[in-house]
Short mmCIF file of C-alpha atoms in Angstrom, two decimals:
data_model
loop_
_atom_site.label_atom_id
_atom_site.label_comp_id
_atom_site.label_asym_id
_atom_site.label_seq_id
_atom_site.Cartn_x
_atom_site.Cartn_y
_atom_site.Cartn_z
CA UNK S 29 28.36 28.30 -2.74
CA UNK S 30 27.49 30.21 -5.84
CA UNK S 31 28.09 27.15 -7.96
CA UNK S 32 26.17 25.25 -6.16
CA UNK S 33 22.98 27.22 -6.15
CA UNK S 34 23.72 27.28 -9.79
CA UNK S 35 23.85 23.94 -10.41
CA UNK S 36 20.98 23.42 -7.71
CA UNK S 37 18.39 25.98 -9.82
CA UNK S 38 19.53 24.71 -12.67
CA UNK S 39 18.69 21.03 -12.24
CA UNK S 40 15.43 21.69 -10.13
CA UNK S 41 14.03 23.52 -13.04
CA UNK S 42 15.12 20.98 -15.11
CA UNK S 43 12.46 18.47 -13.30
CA UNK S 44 9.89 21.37 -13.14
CA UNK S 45 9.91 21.24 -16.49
CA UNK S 46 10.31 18.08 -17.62
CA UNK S 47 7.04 16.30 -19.08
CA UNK S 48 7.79 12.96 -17.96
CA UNK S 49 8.07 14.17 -14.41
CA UNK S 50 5.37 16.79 -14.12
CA UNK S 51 2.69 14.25 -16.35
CA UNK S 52 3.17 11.35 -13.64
CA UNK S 53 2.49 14.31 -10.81
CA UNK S 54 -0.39 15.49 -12.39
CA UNK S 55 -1.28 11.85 -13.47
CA UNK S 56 -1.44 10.85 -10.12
CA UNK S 57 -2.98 13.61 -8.35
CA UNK S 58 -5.67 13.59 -10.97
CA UNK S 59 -6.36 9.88 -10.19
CA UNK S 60 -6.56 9.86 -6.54
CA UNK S 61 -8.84 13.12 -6.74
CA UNK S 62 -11.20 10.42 -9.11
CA UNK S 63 -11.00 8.12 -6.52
CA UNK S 64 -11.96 10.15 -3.37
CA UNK S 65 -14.80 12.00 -5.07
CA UNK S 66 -16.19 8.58 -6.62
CA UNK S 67 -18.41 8.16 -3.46
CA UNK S 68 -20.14 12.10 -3.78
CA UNK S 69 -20.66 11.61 -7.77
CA UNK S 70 -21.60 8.35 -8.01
CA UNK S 71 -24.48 8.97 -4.67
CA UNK S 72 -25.97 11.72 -7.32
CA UNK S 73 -26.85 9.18 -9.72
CA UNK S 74 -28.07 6.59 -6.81
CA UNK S 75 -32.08 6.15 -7.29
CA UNK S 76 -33.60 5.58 -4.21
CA UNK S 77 -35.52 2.16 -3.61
CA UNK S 78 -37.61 0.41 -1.61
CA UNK S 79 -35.97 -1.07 0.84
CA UNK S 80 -36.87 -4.92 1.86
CA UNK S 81 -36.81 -5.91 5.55
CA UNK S 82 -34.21 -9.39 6.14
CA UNK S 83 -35.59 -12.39 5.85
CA UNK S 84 -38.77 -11.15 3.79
CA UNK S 85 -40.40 -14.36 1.94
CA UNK S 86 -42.36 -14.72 -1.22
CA UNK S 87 -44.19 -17.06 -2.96
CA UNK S 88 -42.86 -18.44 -6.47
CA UNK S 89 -45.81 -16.34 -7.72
CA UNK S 90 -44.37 -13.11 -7.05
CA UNK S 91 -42.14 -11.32 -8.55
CA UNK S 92 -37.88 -11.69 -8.43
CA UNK S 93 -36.98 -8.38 -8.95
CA UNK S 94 -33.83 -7.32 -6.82
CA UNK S 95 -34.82 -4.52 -4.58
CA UNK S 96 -32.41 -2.65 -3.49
CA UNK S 97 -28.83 -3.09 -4.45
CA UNK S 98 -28.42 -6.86 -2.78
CA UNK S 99 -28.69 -9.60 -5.08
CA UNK S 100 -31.35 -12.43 -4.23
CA UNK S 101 -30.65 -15.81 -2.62
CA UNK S 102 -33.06 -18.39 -3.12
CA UNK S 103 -34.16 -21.07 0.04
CA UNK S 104 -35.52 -24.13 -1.13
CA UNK S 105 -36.27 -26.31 1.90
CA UNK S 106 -37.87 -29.68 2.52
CA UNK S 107 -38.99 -28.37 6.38
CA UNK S 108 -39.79 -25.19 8.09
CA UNK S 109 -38.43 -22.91 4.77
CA UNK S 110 -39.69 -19.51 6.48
CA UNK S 111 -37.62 -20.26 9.78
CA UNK S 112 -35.01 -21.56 7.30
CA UNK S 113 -35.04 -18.48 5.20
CA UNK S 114 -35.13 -16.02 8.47
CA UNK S 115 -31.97 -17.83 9.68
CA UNK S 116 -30.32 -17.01 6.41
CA UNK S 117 -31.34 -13.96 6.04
CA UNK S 118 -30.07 -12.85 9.07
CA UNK S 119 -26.53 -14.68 8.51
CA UNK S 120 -26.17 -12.85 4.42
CA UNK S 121 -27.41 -9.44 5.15
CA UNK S 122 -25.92 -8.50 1.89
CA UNK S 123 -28.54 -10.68 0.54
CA UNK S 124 -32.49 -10.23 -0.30
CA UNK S 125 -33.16 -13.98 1.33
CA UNK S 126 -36.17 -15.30 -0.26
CA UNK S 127 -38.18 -19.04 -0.22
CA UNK S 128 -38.65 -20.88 -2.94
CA UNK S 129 -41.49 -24.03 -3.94
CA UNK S 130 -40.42 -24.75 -7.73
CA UNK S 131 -38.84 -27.51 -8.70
CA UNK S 132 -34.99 -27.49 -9.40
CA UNK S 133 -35.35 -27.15 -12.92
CA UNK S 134 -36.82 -23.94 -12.56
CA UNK S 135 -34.35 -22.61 -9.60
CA UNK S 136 -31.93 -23.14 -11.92
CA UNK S 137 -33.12 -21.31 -14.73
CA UNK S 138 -33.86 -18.24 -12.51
CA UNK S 139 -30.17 -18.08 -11.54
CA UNK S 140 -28.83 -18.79 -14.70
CA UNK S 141 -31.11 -16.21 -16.25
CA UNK S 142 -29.79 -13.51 -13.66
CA UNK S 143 -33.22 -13.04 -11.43
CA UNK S 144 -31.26 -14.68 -8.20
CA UNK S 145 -27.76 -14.92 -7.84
CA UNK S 146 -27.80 -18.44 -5.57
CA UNK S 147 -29.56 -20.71 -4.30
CA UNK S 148 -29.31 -23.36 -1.18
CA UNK S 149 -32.00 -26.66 -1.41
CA UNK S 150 -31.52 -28.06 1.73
CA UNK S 151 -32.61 -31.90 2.83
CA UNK S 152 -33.11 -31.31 6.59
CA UNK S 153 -30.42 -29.81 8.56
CA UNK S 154 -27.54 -31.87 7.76
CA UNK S 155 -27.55 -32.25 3.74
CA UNK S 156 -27.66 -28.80 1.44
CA UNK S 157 -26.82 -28.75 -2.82
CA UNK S 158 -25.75 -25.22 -3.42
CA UNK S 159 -26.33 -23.47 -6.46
CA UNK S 160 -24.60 -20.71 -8.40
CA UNK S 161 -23.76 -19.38 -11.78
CA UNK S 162 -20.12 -18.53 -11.52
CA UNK S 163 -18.51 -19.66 -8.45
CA UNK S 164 -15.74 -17.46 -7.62
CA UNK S 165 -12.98 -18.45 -5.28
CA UNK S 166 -13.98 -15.79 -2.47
CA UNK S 167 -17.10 -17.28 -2.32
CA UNK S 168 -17.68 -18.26 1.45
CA UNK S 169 -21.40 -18.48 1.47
CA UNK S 170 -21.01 -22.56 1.87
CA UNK S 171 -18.98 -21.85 5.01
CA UNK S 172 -21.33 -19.58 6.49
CA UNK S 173 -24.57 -21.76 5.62
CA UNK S 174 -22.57 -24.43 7.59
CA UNK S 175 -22.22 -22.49 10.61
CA UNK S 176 -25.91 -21.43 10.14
CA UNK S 177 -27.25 -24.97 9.84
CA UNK S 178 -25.23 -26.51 12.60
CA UNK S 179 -26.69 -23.79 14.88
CA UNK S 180 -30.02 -24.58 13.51
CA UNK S 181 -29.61 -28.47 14.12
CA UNK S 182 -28.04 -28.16 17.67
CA UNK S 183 -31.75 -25.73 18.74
CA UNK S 184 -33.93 -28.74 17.10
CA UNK S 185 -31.92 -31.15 18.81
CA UNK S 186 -32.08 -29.43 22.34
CA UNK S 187 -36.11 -29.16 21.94
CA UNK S 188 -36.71 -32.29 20.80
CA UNK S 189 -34.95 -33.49 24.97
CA UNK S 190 -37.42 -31.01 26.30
CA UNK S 191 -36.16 -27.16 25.80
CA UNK S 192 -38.34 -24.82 24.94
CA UNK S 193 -37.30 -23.32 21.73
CA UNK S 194 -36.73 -20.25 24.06
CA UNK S 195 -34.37 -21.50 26.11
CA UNK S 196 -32.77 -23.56 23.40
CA UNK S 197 -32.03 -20.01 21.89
CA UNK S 198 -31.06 -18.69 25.07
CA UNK S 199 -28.37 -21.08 25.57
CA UNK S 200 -27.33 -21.07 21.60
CA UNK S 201 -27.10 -17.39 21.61
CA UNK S 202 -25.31 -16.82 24.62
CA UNK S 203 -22.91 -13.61 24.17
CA UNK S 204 -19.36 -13.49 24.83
CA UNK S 205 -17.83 -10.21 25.51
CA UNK S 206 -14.25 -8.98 25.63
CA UNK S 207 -12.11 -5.60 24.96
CA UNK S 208 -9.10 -5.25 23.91
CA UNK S 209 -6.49 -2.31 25.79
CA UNK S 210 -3.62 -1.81 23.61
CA UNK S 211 -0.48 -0.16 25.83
CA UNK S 212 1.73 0.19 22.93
CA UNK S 213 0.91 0.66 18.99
CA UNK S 214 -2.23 -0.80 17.28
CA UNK S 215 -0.49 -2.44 14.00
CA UNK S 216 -3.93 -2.64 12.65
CA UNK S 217 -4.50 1.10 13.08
CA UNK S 218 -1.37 1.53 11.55
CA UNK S 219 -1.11 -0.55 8.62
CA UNK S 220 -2.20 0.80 5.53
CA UNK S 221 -0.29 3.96 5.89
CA UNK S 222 2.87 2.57 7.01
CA UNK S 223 2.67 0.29 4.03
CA UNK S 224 1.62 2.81 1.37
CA UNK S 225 4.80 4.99 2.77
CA UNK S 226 7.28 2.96 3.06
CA UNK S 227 5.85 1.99 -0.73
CA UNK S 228 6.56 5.37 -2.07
CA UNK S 229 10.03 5.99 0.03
CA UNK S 230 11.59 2.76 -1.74
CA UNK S 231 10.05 3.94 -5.23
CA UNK S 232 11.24 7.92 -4.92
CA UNK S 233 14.98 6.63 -3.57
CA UNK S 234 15.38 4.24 -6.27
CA UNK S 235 13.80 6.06 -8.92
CA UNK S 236 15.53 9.74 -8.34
CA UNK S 237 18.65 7.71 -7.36
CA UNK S 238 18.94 5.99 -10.45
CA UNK S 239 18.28 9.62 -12.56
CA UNK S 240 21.32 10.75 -10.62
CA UNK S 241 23.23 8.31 -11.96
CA UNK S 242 21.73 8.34 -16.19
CA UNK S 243 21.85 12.34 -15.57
CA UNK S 244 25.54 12.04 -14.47
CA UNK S 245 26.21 9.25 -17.17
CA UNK S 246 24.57 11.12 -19.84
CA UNK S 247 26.57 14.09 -19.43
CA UNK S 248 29.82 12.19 -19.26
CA UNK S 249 29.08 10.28 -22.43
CA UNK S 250 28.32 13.42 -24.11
CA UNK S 251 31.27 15.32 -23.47
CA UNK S 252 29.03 18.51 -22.10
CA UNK S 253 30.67 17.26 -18.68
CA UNK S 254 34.10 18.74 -20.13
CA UNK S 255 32.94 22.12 -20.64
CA UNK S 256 31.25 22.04 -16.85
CA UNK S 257 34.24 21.78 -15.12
CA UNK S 258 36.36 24.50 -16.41
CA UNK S 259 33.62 26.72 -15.03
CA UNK S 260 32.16 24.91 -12.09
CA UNK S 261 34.30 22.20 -9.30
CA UNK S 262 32.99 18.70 -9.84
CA UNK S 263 31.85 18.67 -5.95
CA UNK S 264 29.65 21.95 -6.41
CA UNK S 265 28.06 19.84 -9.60
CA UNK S 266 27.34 16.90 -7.78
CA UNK S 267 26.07 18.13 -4.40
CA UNK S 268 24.08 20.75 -6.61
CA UNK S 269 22.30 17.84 -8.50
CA UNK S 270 21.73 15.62 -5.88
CA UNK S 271 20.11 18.10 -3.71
CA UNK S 272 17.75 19.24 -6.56
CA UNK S 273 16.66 15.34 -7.19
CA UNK S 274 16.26 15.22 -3.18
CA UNK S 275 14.19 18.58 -3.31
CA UNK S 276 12.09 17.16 -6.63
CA UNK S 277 11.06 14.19 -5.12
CA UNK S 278 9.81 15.69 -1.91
CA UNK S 279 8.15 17.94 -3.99
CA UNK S 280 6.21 15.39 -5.84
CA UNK S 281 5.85 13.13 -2.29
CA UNK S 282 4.09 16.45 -0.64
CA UNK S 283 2.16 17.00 -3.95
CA UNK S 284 0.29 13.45 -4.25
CA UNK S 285 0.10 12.84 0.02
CA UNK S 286 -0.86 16.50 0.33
CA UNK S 287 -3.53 16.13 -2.62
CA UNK S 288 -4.93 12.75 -0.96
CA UNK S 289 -5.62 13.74 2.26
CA UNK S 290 -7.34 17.34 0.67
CA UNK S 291 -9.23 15.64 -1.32
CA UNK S 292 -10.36 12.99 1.56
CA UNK S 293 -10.79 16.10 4.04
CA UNK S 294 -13.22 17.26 1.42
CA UNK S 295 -15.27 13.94 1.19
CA UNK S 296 -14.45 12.47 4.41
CA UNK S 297 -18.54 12.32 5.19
CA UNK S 298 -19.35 10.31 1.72
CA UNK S 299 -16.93 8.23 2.56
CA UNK S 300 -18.82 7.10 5.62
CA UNK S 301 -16.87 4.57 8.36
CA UNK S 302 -14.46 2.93 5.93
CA UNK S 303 -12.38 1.37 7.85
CA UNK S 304 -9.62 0.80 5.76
CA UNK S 305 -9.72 4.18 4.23
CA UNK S 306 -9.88 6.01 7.68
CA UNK S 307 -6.78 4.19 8.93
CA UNK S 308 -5.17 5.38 5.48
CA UNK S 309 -5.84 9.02 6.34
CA UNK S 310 -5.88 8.75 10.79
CA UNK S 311 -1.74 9.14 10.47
CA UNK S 312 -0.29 11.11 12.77
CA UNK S 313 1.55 14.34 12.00
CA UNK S 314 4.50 13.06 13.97
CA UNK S 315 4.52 10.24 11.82
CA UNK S 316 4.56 12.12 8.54
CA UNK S 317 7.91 14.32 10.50
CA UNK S 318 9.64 11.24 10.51
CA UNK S 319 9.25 10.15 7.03
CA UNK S 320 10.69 13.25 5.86
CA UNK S 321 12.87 12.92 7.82
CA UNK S 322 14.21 9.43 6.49
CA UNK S 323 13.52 10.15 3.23
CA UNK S 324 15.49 13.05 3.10
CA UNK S 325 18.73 11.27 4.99
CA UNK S 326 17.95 7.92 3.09
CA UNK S 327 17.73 9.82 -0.15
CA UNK S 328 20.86 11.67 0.25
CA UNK S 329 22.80 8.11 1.41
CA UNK S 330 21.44 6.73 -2.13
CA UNK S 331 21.74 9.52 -4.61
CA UNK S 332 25.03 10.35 -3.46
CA UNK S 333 26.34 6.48 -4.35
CA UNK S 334 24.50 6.80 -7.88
CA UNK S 335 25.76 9.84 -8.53
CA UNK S 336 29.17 8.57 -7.80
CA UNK S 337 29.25 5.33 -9.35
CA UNK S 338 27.67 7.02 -12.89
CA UNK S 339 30.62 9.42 -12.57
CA UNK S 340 32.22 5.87 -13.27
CA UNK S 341 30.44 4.90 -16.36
CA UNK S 342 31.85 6.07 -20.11
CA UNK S 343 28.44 4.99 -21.69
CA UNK S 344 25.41 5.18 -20.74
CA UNK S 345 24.50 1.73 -21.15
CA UNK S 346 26.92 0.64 -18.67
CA UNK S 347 25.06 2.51 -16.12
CA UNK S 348 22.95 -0.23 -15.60
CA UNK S 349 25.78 -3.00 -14.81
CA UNK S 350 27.55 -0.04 -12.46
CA UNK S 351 24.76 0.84 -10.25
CA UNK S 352 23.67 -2.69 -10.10
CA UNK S 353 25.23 -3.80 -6.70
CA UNK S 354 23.61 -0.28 -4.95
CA UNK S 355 20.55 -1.22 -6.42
CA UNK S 356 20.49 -4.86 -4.77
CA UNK S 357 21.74 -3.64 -1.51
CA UNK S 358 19.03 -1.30 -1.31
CA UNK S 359 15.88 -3.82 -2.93
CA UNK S 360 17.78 -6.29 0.14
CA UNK S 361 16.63 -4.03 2.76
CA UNK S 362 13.63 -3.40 1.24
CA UNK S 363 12.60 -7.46 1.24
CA UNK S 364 13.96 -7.36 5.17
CA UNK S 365 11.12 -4.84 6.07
CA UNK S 366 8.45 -5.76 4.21
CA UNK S 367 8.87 -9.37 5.07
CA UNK S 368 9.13 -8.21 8.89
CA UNK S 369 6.23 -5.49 7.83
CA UNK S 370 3.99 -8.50 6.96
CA UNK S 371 4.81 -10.68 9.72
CA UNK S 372 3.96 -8.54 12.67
CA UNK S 373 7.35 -8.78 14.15
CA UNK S 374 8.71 -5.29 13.34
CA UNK S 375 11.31 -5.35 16.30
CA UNK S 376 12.96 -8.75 15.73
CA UNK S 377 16.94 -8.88 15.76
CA UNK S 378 17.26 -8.31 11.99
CA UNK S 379 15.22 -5.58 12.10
CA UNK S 380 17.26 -3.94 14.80
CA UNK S 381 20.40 -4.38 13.42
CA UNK S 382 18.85 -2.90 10.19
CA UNK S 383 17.55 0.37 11.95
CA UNK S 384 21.45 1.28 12.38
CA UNK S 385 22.63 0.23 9.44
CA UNK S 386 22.98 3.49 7.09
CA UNK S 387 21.84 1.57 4.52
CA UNK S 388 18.48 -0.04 5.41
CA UNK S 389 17.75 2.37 8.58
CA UNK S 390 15.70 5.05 6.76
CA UNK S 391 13.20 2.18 6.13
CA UNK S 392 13.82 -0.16 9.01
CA UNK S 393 13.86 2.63 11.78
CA UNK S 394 10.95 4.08 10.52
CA UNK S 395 8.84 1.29 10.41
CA UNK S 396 9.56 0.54 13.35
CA UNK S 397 8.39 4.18 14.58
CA UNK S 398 5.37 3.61 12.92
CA UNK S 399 4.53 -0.38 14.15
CA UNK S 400 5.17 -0.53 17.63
CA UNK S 401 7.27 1.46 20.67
CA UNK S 402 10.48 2.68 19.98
CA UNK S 403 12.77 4.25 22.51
CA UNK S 404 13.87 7.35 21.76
CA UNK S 405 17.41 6.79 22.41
CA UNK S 406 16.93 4.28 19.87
CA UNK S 407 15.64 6.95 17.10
CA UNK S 408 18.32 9.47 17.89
CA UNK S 409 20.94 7.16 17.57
CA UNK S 410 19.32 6.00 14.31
CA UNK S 411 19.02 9.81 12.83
CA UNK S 412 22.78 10.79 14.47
CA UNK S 413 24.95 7.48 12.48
CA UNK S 414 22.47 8.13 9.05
CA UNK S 415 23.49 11.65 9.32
CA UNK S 416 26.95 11.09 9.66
CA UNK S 417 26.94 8.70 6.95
CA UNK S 418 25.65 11.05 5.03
CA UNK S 419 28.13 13.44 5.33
CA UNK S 420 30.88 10.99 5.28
CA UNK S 421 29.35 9.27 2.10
CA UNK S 422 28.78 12.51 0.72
CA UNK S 423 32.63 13.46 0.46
CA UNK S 424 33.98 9.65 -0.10
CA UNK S 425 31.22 10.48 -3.19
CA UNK S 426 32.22 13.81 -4.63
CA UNK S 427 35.77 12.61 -4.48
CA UNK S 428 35.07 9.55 -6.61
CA UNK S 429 32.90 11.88 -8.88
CA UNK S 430 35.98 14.69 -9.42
CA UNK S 431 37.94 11.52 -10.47
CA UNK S 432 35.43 9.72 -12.49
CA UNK S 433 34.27 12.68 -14.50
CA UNK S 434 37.44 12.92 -16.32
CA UNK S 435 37.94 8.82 -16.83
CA UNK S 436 37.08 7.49 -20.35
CA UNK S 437 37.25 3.58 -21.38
CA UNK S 438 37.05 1.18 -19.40
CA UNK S 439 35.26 1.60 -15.93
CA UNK S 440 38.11 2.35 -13.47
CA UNK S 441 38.41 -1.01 -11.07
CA UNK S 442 37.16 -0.74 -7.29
CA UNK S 443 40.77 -0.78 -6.11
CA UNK S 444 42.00 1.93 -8.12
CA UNK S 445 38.64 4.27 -6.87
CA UNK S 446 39.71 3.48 -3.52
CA UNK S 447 44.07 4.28 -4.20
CA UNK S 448 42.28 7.83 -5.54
CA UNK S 449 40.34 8.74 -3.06
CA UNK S 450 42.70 7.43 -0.32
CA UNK S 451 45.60 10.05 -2.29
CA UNK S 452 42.61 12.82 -2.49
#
């Protein structure tokens, strides 16, 4: 045990102190703090204007200054171009709707020039020519203008056989109301969260994993490992730096989650009802629990294998080709949830199998947790087999490692790892 904390204080200080390590942190803290204060500095440089009621008109004569912060949309229209504009204005309230008399020429000088961003001439209800600058492909303002002028034609239509243009709104306008009682999970409540953790649990696994492994490697190649273990057992070295990579990549998880939701708590009221950034920050402590949870066990699982396998490697630019099959067996399990993450279908039969699997289940099983109703028969079973495989892949491991530390040349074959550890 006192080799192990050894080797444990020893290689946690060694990522405390490394640059690389501690510049990312800070790197990363730094730019989410830039982020959630954006909306507080940037409203102290916000100059207050005049704001324009929708569908406000104006003659060609006036002025087309953008008030406000919404850019202006020009209505040129052959019949009725204030109820035309009104319409419009009412279906792009993120535009300062305005008539227009010129001819086309001039329209499209004033939106090349910058005064008006578009412009729709219409001929009647049925026929429109839009017209913009740069048309970008998220531009749905044609679709919307359809909607808008279909609704427009149908109320002409239904005066012009004898309703009022009261009732003709009446029945165009008619409201349809419905609520929705979720029983299980919201996924849509859940998301963004779920995504942006299970994001960072396949980055810190594979990235700490893999410095297991060049750490182990570089050692080897080096000869330092030599002098180790006349002082220290191989299994003391290799549960002491695994457990310091595990402990130094929570660390850095609780640093940048832990900085984010500060930092939101502080500016939660600038941030106003973003939807999307309130279901980033809603999550459940429960939920957090259980990503510690399978990061730690996951973690362990992982770094355990690299560790072993770069026991393995003489050089360390073999470590590459050696850790190579870990590394698709995990990025495997990673495509299985994300592609059931993205789907909806969280608790279809590959999924399942996955959340047992020791391999894929600190992902699967928790995304699961986090998408829709799990048993809890289900999780325990889940945590009980990953924590047994972690034990029992933690000694297969440190008996590979006492044999690969000592192995020069050629990588030993699988068959002859497996004849060691079967005579350890």
């Amino acid at each position: 045990m006192k080799q192990f904390s050894k080797i444990f204080s020893f290689e946690l200080m060694n990522y405390m102190k490394n640059k690389v390590f501690v510049g990312v942190t800070l790197f990363l803290v730094i730019a989410i703090a830039v982020v959630m204060f954006f909306p507080r500095v940037s409203g102290l440089f916000k100059e207050e204007a005049p704001s324009v009621p929708d569908g406000e008109s104006t003659n060609d004569a006036e002025s087309l200054e953008n008030l406000g912060d919404r850019p202006i949309m020009l209505i040129k229209s052959e019949e009725d171009a204030e109820g035309v504009s009104s319409l419009f204005a009412t279906a792009f309230p993120e535009y300062c709707v305005k008539t227009y008399t010129e001819e086309i020429s001039a329209l499209k000088e004033t939106i090349l020039s910058g005064e008006a961003e578009c412009a729709f001439v219409l001929c009647g209800y049925t026929s429109y020519t839009y017209y913009v600058n740069n048309l970008s492909i998220y531009d749905m303002n044609t679709a919307v203008a359809d909607e808008v002028l279909r609704t427009a034609y149908q109320m002409s239509a239904m005066t012009e056989l004898g309703m009022t243009p009261e009732e003709a709104a009446g029945v165009m306008s008619v409201a349809v109301s419905g609520s929705v009682e979720s029983l299980g999970v919201d996924q849509m409540d859940n998301y963004w969260y779920t995504y942006i953790m299970i994001f960072a649990l396949y980055m810190v696994i594979l990235l700490y994993g893999q410095m297991v492994a060049t750490g182990v490697a570089t050692e080897k190649s080096s000869r330092a490992m030599e002098l180790l273990i006349t002082s220290v057992k191989p299994v003391a070295m290799m549960f002491g730096k695994v457990m310091a990579a595990c402990l130094a990549g929570l660390i850095q998880l609780v640093a940048i989650f832990g900085s984010a939701i500060l930092f939101y708590s502080l500016n939660r009221s600038y941030w106003g009802e973003n939807p999307i950034i309130a279901s980033i920050f809603d999550m459940p402590p429960a939920l957090f629990g259980y990503m510690i949870l399978f990061f730690i066990l996951g973690f362990l699982i992982y770094a355990f294998m690299f560790g072993a396998v770069g026991s393995t490697a003489s050089k360390l630019e073999d470590i590459n080709t050696s850790v190579m099959p870990i590394t698709l067996m995990f990025v495997a399990g990673f495509m299985v949830v994300m592609f059931s993450f993205a789907s909806g279908e969280v608790d279809n039969l590959l999924m399942k199998v996955c959340s047992f699997v020791p391999f894929t289940s600190s992902m699967a099983m928790f995304t699961r947790i986090a998408m829709s109703t799990v048993p809890w028969y289900e999780i325990a079973a889940s945590v009980a087999i990953l924590s047994a495989s972690v034990v029992g892949i933690g000694v297969i491991s440190a008996k590979i490692y006492r044999m690969g530390v000592l192995l020069y040349g050629t990588p030993p074959k699988l068959g002859a790892i497996l004849k060691s550890i079967w005579k350890a």
